[in-house]
XYZ file of C-alpha atoms in Angstrom:
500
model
C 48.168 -2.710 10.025
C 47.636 -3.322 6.117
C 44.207 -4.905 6.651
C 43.190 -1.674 8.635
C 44.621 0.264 6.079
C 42.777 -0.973 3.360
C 39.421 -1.004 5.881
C 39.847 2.651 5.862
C 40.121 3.413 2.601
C 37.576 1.188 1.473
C 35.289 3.529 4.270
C 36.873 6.649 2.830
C 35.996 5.749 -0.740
C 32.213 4.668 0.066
C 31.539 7.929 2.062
C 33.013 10.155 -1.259
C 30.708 7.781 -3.250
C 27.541 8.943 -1.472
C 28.738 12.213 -1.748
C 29.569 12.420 -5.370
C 27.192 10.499 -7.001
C 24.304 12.856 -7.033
C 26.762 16.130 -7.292
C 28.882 14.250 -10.640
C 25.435 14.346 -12.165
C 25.384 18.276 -12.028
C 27.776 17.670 -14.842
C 25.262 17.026 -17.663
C 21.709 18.092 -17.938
C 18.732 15.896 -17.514
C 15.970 15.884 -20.366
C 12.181 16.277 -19.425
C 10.246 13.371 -20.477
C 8.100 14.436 -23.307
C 4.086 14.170 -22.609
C 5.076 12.997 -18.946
C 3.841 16.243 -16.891
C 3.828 14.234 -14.184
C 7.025 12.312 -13.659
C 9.195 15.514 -15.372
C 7.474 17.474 -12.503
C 10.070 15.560 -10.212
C 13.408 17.096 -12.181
C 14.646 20.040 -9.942
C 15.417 23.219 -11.941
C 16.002 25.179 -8.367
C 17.042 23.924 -5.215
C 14.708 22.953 -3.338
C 14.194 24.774 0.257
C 13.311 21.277 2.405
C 17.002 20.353 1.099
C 19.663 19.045 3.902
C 22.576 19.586 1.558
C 23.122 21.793 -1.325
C 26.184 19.923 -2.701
C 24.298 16.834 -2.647
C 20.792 18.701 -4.278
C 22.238 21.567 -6.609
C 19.062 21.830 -8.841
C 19.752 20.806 -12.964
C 18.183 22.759 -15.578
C 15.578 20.199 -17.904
C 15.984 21.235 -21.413
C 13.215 20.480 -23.840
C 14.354 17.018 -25.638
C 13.073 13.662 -27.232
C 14.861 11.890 -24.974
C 13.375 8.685 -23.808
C 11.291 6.193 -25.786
C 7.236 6.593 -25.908
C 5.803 3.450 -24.470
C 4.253 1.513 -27.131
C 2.109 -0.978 -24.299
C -0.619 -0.157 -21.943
C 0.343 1.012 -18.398
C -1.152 -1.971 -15.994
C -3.195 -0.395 -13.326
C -1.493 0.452 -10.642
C -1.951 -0.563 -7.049
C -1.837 2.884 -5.578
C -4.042 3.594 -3.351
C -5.109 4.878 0.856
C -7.737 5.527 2.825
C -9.737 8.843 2.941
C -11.982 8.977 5.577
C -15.441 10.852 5.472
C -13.613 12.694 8.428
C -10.600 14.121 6.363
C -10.865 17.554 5.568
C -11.609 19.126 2.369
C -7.956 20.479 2.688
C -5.917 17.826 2.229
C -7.704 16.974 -1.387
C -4.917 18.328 -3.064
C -2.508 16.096 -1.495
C -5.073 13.381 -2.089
C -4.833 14.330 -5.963
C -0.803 15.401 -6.269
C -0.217 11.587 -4.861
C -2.232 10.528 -7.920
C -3.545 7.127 -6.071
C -5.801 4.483 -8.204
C -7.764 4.126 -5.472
C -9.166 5.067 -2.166
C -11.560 3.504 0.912
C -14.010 5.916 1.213
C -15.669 5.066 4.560
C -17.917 2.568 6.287
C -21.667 1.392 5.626
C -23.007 1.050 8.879
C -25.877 -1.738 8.478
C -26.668 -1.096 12.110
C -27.506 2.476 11.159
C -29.077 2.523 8.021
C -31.639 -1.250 9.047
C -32.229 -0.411 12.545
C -35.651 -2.035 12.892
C -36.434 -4.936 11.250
C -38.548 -5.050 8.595
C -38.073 -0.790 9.229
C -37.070 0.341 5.793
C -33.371 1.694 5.305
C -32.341 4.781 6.752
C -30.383 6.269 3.988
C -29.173 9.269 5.707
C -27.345 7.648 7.705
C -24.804 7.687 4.800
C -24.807 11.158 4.263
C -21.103 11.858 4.875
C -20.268 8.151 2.984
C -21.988 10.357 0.074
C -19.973 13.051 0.145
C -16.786 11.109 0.345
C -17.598 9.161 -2.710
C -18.819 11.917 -4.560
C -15.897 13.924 -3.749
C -13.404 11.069 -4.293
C -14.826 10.421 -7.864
C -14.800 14.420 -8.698
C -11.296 13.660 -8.518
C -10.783 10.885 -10.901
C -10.210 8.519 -7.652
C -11.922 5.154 -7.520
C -14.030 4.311 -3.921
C -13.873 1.147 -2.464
C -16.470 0.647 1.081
C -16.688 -1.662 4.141
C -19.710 -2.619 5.139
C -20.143 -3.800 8.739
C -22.349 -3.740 11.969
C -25.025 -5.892 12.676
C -28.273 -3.926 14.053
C -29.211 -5.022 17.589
C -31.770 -7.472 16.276
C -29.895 -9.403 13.959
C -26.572 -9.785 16.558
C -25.478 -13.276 17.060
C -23.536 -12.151 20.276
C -26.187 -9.020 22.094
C -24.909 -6.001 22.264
C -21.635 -6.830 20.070
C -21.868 -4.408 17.190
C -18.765 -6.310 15.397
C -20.709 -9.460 15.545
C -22.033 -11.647 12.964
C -25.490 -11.409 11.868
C -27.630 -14.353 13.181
C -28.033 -17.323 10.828
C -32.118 -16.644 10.482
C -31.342 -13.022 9.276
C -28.090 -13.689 6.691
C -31.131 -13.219 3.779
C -32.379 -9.671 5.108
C -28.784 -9.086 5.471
C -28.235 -9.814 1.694
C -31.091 -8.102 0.794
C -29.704 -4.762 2.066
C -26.590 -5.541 0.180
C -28.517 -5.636 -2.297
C -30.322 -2.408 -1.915
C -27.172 -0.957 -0.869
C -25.194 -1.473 -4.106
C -27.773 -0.737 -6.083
C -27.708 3.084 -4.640
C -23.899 2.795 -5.237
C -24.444 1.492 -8.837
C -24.336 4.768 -10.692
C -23.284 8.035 -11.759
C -20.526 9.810 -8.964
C -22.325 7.327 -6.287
C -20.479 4.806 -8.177
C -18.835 2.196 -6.133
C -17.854 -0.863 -7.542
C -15.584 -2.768 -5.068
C -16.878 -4.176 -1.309
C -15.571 -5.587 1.786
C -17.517 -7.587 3.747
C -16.755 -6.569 7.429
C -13.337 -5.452 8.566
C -10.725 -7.723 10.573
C -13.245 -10.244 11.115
C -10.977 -12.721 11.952
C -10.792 -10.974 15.690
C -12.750 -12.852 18.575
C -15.096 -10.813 20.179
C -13.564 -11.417 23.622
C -10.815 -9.485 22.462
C -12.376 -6.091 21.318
C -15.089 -3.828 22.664
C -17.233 -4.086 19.427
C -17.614 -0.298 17.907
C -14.245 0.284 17.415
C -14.414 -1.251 13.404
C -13.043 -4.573 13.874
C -14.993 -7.667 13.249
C -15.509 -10.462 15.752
C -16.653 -13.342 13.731
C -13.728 -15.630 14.524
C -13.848 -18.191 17.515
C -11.755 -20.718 19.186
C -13.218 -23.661 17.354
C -10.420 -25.188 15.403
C -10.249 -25.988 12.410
C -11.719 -23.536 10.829
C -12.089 -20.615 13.711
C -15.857 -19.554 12.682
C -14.272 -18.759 8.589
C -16.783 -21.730 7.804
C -19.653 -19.149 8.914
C -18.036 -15.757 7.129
C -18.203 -18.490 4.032
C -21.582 -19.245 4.275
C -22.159 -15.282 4.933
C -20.436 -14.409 1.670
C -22.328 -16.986 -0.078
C -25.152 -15.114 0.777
C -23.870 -11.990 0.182
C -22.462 -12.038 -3.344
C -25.431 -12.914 -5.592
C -26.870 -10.226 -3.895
C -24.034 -7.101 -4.452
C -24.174 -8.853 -8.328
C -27.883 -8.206 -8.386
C -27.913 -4.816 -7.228
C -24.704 -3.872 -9.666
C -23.376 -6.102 -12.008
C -20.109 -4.351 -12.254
C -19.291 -4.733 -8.263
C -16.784 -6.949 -6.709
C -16.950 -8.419 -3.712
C -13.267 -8.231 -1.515
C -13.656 -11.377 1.452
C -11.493 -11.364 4.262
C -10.349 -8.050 5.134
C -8.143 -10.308 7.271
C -6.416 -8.685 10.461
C -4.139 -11.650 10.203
C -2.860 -12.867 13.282
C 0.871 -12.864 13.292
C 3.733 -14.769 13.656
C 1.553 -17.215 14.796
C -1.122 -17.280 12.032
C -2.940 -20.468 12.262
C -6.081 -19.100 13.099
C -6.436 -16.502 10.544
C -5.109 -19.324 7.808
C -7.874 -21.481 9.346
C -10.407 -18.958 8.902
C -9.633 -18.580 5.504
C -9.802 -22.494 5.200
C -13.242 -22.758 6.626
C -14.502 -19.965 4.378
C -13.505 -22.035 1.478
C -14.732 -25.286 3.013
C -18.108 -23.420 3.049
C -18.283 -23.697 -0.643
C -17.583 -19.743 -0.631
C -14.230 -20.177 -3.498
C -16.503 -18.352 -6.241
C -18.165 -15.638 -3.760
C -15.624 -13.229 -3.198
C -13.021 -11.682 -6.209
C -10.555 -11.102 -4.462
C -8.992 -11.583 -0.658
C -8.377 -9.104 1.265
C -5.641 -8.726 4.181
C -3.713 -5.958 5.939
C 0.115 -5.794 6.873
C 1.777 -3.456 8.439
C 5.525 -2.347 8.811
C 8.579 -4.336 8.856
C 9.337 -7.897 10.026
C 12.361 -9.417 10.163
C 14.703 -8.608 7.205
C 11.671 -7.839 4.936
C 7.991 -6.299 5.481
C 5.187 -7.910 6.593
C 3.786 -7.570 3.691
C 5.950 -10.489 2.098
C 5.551 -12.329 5.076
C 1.483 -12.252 4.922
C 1.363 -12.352 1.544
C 3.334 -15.781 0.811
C 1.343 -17.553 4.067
C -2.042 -16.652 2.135
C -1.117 -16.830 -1.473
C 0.394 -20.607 -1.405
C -2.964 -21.726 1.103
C -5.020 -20.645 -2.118
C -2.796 -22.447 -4.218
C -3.263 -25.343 -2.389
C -7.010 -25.019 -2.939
C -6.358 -24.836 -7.004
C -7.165 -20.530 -6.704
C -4.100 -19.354 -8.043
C -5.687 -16.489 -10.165
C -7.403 -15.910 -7.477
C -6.340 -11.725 -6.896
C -5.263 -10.226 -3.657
C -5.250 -7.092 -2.098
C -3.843 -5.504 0.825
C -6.614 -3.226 1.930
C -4.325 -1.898 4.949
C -0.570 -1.542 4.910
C 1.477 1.139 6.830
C 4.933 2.057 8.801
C 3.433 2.201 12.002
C 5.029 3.542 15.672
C 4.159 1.709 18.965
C 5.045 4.059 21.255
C 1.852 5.751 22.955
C 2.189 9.038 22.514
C 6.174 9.894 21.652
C 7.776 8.067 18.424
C 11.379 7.254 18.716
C 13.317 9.790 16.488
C 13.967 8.139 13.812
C 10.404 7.007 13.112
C 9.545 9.390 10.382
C 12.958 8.810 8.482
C 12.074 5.086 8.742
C 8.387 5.770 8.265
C 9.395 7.404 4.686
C 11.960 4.634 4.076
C 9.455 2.303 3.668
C 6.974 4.338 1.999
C 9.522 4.716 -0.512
C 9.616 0.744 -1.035
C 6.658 -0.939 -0.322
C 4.267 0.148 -3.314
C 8.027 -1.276 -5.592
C 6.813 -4.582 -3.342
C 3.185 -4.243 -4.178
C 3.674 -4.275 -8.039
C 6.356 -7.151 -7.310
C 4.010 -9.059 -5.778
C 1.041 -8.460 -8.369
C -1.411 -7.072 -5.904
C -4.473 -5.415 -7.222
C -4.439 -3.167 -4.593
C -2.007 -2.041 -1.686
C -4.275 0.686 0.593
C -2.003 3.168 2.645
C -3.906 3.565 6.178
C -4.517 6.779 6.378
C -4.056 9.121 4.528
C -3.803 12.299 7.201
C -4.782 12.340 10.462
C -4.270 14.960 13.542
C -2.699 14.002 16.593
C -1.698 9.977 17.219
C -4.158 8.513 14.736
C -3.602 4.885 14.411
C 0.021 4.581 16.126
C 1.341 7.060 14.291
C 0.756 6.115 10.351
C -0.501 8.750 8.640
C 1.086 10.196 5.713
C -0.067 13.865 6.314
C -0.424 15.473 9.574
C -3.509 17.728 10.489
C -2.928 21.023 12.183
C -4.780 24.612 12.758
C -2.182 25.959 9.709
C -3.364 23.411 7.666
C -2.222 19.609 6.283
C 1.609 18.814 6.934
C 2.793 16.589 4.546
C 5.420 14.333 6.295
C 8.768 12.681 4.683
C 6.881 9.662 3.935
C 3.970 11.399 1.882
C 6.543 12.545 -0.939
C 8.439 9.018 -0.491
C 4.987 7.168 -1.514
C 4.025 10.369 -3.728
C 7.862 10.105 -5.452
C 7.591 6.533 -5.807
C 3.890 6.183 -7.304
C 5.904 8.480 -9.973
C 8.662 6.675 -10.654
C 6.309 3.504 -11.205
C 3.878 4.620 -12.994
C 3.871 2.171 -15.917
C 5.956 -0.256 -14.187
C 5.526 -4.065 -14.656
C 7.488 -6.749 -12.771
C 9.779 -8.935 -14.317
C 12.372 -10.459 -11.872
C 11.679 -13.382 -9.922
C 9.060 -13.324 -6.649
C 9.990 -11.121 -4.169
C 10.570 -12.971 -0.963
C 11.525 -11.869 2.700
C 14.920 -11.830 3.550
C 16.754 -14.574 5.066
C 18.048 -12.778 8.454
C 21.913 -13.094 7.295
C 20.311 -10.969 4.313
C 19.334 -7.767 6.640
C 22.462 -5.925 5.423
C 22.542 -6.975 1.944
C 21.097 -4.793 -0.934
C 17.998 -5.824 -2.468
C 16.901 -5.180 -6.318
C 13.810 -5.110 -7.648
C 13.356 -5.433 -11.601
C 10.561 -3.730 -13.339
C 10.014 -3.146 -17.308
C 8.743 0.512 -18.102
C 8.102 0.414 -22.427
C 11.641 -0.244 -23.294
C 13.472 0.848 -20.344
C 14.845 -1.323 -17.046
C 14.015 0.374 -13.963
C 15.618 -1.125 -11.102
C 14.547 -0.372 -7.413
C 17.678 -0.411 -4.664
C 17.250 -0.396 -0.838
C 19.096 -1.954 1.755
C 17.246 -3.276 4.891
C 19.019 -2.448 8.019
C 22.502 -0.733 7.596
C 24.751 1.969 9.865
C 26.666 2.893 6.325
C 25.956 2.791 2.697
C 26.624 -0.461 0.994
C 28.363 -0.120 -2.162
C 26.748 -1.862 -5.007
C 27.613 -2.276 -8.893
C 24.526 -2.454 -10.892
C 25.633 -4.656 -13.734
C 23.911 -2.901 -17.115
C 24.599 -3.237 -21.224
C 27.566 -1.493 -21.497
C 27.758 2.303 -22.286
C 24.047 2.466 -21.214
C 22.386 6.163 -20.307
C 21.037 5.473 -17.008
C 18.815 8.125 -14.880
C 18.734 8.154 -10.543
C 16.609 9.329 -8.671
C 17.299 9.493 -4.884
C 16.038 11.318 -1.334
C 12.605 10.459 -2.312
C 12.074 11.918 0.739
C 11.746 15.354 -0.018
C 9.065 17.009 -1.646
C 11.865 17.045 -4.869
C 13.760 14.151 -4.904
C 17.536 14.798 -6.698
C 17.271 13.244 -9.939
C 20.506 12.947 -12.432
C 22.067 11.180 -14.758
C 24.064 7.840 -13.518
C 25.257 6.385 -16.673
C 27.767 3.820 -17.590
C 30.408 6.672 -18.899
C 33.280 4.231 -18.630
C 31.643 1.400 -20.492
C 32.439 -1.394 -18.183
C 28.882 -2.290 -17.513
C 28.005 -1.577 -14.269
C 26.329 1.659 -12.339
C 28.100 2.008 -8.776
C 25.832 2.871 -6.124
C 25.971 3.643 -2.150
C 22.903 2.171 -1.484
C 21.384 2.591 2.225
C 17.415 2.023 3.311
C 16.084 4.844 1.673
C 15.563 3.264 -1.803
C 16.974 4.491 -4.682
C 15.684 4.145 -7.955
C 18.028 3.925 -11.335
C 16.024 4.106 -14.760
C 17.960 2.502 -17.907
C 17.124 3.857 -21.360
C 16.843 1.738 -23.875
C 19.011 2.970 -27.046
């Protein structure tokens, strides 16, 4: 009987901890950030109308203070970024440009389109709506990134197979028109100055139908699964993208990567550097989507590919996730949760990005209507206009709260499967202040935490990044014992220490 009585208070005293943290903070007023338009945006003054629970969101009036430190260093660039398609309306631009992203994928080069007779001339319409993306991407301060894939009928190595590799006696006209092709991307707002070569090639082409935008370069042959060819191909390729634009870089791999089981796509990305292709590509490129195990994929992916280049002496070698999303399976209904979970992990995975010193971590797409790609979208499409969902202003919140942010705890790793209930931290430097990134993978009930800080430290929260304002208040360390308590659950939470 005593060890249930003390269960039940101890449940008692977490559930008034949830409660009361964000209401206590109603107590004192939080100062806007001066010269930070965009991060004081995020301090309520009213309540806002998406909010669940008024005691837990009662807005607090910003007064005009010098509150927190300037920051004497250079923001890093951030790794922000998602995909707008040539197909997403002109409406959801403001979204595009309220997320404030680094970065965007702008579309697809089509070879197939633009060479479609040998020895033909290129067909530069064809990229009329690329164009207009890129154009209206950089009108917004947004930088482009492009795929180019397709081989034209007459340079397929498998007929018929759009996805397929071009032929080994056409690789040169194929760097040629990479050549031509970033050239006419080399300037003014056609600027583009970061490539993929093909998308997913490491797919077979017995296992798509070959127009859907996957690559089928890969093949059974072990070791290398045809990566030994893709190397050769970039070999080609990048002396050519230099030529036409000194400024480009060229992303290899674009990797699908095949998972649990990954030892084909880690073989393709062994042949391509036993093809002498090491120096022909700036950066690999991979996508990862949702959650495995205790962690994310993205962890998961990341570590298999990052220690395989350090085992070929590339460890400056820069990565970037070119695709990462939540993502629901379910053909046409999503369980009910998905968009609270969907949001969860927007909230957490651009914290994981910077963590894991990505250059670039692509959100795929950015709005979509109807299914889209199971489901991932940030912003839904519909006659009244774009919807932004709970995970839009989780990844919109978050880019916020980051913005500055540089890693300095130790490498992020996936949880050990005992760990799935366990709160994770994240440790980032922003100027002089801490800033300290809380989720919890899997739990039923909020897991109390203690924060250990300097004691007597002013300490700022901001929680429900899941609403279009998240509740932000002060959390400091009134009692001078030197921790923060927290009810932390899988919706991170994100706790800001000023320096003094």
């Amino acid at each position: 009987m005593i060890r249930l009585h003390q269960f039940l208070i101890v449940i008692v005293l977490l559930y008034a901890l949830a409660a009361a943290l964000p209401a206590a903070a109603q107590q004192e007023p939080l100062p806007e950030r001066p010269g930070d338009r965009t991060v004081g945006d995020m301090f309520p003054t009213t309540l806002p109308v998406d909010a669940p629970d008024s005691g837990m969101l009662t807005g607090i009036q910003a007064v005009s203070q010098v509150y927190l430190p300037l920051i004497s260093m250079p923001a890093p660039p951030n790794p922000f970024g998602f995909d707008v398609r040539t197909y997403a309306p002109d409406a959801v631009m403001p979204l595009v440009v309220e997320a404030n992203p680094r970065w965007s994928r702008a579309g697809d080069v089509l070879w197939a389109l633009v060479e479609p007779v040998r020895g033909g001339g290129y067909r530069w319409e064809a990229l009329a709506d690329v164009e207009r993306n890129v154009r209206r991407l950089r009108a917004t301060g947004i930088e482009p990134t492009l795929i180019v894939q397709w081989s034209p009928s007459w340079a397929q190595s498998i007929p018929g197979k759009l996805c397929s590799a071009p032929r080994p006696d056409t690789i040169g006209e194929f760097a040629a028109f990479m050549r031509a092709v970033a050239q006419r991307f080399s300037s003014g707002d056609l600027r583009v100055d970061h490539w993929e070569i093909w998308n997913e090639p490491d797919f077979r082409p017995d296992e798509v139908k070959g127009d859907e935008g996957f690559g089928c370069w890969a093949t059974y042959a072990a070791p290398y699964y045809g990566g030994d060819y893709y190397g050769q191909v970039l070999r080609a390729v990048y002396p050519a993208v230099k030529a036409g634009n000194p400024n480009a870089q060229v992303w290899g791999g674009a990797l699908m990567h095949r998972w649990p089981d990954d030892t084909q796509t880690l073989g393709f990305v062994r042949g391509m550097l036993a093809a002498g292709a090491a120096n022909s590509f700036d950066a690999l490129s991979f996508h990862a989507y949702g959650e495995w195990g205790a962690g994310d994929r993205l962890l998961f992916k990341y570590w298999r590919l990052r220690r395989l280049l350090d085992e070929h002496g590339l460890n400056t070698k820069p990565m970037v996730a070119t695709e990462i999303a939540a993502t629901c399976t379910a053909p046409s209904i999503c369980p009910p949760d998905f968009q609270r979970r969907q949001a969860n992990y927007a909230a957490r995975i651009y914290a994981q990005a910077i963590a894991l010193n990505l250059l670039g971590a692509f959100w795929y797409p950015i709005s979509f209507r109807g299914e889209g790609f199971l489901h991932s979208h940030l912003v839904d499409e519909t006659d009244d206009g774009p919807t932004p969902r709970p995970s839009f202003y989780a990844f919109r919140n978050s880019a916020r709260l980051l913005a500055g942010a540089r890693y300095i705890g130790p490498p992020p790793v996936e949880p050990a499967p005992g760990q799935i209930g366990d709160v994770q931290v994240l440790t980032f430097e922003k100027g002089r202040n801490r800033l300290y990134v809380l989720w919890v993978p899997r739990t039923d009930f909020p897991v109390l935490y203690n924060l250990p800080v300097p004691p007597g430290v002013t300490a700022i929260c901001t929680d429900q990044l899941n609403l279009s304002t998240p509740a932000t208040y002060y959390c400091s360390d009134v009692n001078r014992d030197g921790l923060i308590p927290r009810a932390v659950n899988e919706l991170p939470q994100y706790v800001e220490v000023v320096a003094p």
